[in-house]
Coordinates of C-alpha atoms and ligand atoms in Angstrom, one line a residue:
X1 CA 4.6 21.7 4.3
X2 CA 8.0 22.1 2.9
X3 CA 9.9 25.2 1.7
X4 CA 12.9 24.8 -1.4
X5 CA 15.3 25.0 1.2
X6 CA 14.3 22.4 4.0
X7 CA 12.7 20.1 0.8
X8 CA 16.3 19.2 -0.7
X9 CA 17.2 18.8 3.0
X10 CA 13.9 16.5 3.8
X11 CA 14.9 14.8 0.2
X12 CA 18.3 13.8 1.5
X13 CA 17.7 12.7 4.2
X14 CA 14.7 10.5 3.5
X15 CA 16.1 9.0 0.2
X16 CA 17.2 5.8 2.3
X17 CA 13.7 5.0 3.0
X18 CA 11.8 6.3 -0.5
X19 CA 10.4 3.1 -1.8
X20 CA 10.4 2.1 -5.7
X21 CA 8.3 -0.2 -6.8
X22 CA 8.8 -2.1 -9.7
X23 CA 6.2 -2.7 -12.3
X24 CA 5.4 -5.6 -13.3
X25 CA 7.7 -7.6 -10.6
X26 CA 4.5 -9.4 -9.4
X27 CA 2.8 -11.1 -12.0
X28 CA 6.5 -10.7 -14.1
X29 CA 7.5 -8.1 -16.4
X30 CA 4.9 -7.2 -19.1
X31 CA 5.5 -4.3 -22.0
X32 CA 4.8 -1.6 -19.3
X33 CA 7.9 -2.9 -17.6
X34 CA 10.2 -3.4 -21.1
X35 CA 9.3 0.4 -22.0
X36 CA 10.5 1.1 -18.5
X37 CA 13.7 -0.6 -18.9
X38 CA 15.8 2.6 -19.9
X39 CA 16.9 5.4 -18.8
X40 CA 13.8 7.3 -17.5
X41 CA 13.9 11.3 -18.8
X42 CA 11.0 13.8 -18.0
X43 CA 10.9 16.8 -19.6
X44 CA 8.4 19.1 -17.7
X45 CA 7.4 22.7 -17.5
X46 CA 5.4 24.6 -15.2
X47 CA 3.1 27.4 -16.5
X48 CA 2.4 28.4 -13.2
X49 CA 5.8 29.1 -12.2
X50 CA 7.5 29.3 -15.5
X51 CA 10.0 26.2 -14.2
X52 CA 11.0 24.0 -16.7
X53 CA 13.2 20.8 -16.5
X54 CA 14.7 18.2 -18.3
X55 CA 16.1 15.0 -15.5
X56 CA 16.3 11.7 -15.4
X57 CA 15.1 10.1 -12.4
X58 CA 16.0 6.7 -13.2
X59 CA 19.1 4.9 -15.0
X60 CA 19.5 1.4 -16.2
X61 CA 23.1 1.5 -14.5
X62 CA 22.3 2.9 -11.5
X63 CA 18.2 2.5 -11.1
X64 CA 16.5 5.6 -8.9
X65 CA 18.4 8.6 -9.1
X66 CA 17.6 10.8 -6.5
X67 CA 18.5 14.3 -7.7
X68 CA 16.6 13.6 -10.6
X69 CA 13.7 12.6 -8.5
X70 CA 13.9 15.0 -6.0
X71 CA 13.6 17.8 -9.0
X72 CA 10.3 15.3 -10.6
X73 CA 8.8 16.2 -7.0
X74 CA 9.8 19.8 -7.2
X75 CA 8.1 20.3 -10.5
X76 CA 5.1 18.4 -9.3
X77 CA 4.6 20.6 -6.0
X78 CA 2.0 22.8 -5.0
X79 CA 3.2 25.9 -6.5
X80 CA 0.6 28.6 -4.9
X81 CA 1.5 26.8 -1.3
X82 CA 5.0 25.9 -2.2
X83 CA 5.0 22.9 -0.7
X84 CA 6.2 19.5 -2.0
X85 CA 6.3 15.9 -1.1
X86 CA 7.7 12.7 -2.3
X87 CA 5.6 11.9 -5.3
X88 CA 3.9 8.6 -6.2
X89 CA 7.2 6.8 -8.6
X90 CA 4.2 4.8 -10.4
X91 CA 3.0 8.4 -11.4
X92 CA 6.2 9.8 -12.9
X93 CA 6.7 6.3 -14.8
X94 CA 3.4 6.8 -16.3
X95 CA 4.4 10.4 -17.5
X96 CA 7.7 8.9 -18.7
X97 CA 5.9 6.2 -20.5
X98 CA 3.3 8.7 -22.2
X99 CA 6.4 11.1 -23.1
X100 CA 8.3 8.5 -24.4
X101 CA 5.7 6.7 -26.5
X102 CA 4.8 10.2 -28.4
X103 CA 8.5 10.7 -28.8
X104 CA 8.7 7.8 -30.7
X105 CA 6.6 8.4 -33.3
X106 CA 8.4 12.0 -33.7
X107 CA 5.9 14.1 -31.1
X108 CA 8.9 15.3 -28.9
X109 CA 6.3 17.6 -26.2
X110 CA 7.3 18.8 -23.2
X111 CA 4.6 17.4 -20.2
X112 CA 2.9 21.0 -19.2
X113 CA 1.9 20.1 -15.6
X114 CA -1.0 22.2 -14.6
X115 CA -1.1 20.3 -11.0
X116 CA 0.7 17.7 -9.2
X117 CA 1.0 17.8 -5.3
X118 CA -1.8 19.8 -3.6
X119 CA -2.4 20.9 -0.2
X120 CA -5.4 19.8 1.6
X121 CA -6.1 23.7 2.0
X122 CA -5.6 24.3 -1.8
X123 CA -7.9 21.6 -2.9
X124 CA -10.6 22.5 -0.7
X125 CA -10.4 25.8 -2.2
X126 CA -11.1 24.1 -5.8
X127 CA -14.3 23.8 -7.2
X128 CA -15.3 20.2 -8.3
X129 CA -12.0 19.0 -6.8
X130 CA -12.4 15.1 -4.8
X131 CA -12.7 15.6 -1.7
X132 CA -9.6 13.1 -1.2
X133 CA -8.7 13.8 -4.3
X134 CA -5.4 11.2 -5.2
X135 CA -3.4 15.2 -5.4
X136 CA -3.4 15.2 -1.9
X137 CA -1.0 12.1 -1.6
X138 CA 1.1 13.1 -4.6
X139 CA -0.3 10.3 -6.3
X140 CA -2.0 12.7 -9.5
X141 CA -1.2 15.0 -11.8
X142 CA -3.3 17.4 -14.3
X143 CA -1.0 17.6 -17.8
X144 CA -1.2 18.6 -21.2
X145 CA 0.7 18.4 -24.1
X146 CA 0.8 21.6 -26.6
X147 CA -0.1 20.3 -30.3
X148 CA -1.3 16.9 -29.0
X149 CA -5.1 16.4 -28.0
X150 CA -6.2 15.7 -24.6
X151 CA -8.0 13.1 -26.2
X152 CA -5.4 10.6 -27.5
X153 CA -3.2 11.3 -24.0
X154 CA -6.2 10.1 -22.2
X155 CA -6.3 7.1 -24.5
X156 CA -2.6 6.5 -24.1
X157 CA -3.4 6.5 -20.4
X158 CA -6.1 4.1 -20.5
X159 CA -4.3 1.5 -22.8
X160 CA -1.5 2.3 -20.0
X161 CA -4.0 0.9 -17.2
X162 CA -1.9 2.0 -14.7
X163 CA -4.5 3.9 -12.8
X164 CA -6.7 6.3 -13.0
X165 CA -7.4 8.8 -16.4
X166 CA -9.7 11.6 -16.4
X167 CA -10.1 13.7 -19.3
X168 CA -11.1 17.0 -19.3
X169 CA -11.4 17.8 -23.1
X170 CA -13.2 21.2 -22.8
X171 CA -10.7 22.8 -20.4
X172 CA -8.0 21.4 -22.5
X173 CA -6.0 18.4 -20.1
X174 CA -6.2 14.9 -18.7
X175 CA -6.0 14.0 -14.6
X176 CA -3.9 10.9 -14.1
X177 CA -3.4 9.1 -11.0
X178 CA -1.9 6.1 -9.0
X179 CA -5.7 5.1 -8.2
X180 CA -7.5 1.9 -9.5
X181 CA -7.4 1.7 -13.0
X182 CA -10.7 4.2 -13.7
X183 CA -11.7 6.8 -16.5
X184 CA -14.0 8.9 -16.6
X185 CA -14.3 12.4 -18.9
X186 CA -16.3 15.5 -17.7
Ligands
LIG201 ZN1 -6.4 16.0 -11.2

């Protein structure tokens, strides 16, 4: 478990050995890895904790950017434990590529991120939670959108295919995750 302070210092020093994959570099790029090939902007709030960021956590000049990851991973942490952990790349792609795709047909929204990271503690204090849910390994996050419905970001995420999409209409957000590609809606 990580505190602010000894998380930027955990950051640093483990930035040499993050690793990035690359989408696409397998079977050779595909329109996932085009609309990734810019700079790569998040613009994030956190109800919980009232935080709220704008960073870019990758540039075509320069690929990963640390800072800007490290503050994607402070965003996404478990805000009741405060605790954070290097989150799943793959995941904060498929944010950027959700944002980014509203954005260009003119529905600039911040990503309202209701979970991310979660402790093994915290989830088993949730009801209906997986028991290994994908939140444990900071491979998942539960968003929403203001003025956009939960239903078309959960198709977004499924045309995506990226992993997994759970949409959650009643209670207003979609889960999305670094699993096998999956949806399911409850
Ligand atoms: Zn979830």
């Amino acid at each position: 478990m990580l505190t602010r302070r000894n998380f930027i210092q955990f950051s640093l020093g483990a930035s040499a050995a993050l690793a990035f994959p690359e989408i696409g570099s397998a079977a050779g790029p595909d329109w996932r890895a085009q609309a990734l090939n810019r700079d790569r902007n998040l613009s994030l709030i956190r109800p919980d904790s009232k935080e709220k960021a704008t960073l870019c956590y990758w540039t075509q000049r320069g690929g990963w950017n640390v800072d800007g990851y490290r503050q994607a991973c402070w965003l996404l942490r478990d805000v009741k434990y405060s605790a954070a952990v290097n989150m799943d790349t793959g995941l904060l792609d498929t944010l950027f590529i959700m944002q980014m795709w509203l954005a260009t047909y003119g529905q600039k929204h911040d990503i309202h991120v209701l979970s991310g990271y979660r402790t093994a503690h915290h989830n088993s204090t949730l009801e209906g939670a997986a028991k290994n849910s994908m939140h444990l390994y900071g491979r998942a996050s539960d968003i929403y959108m203001p003025g956009v419905s939960p239903v078309l970001l959960a198709n977004m995420g499924k045309m995506l295919g990226l992993g997994g999409v759970g949409l959650y209409a009643k209670r207003g957000f979609i889960h999305v995750d670094k699993g096998s590609v999956r949806s399911w809606s409850s």
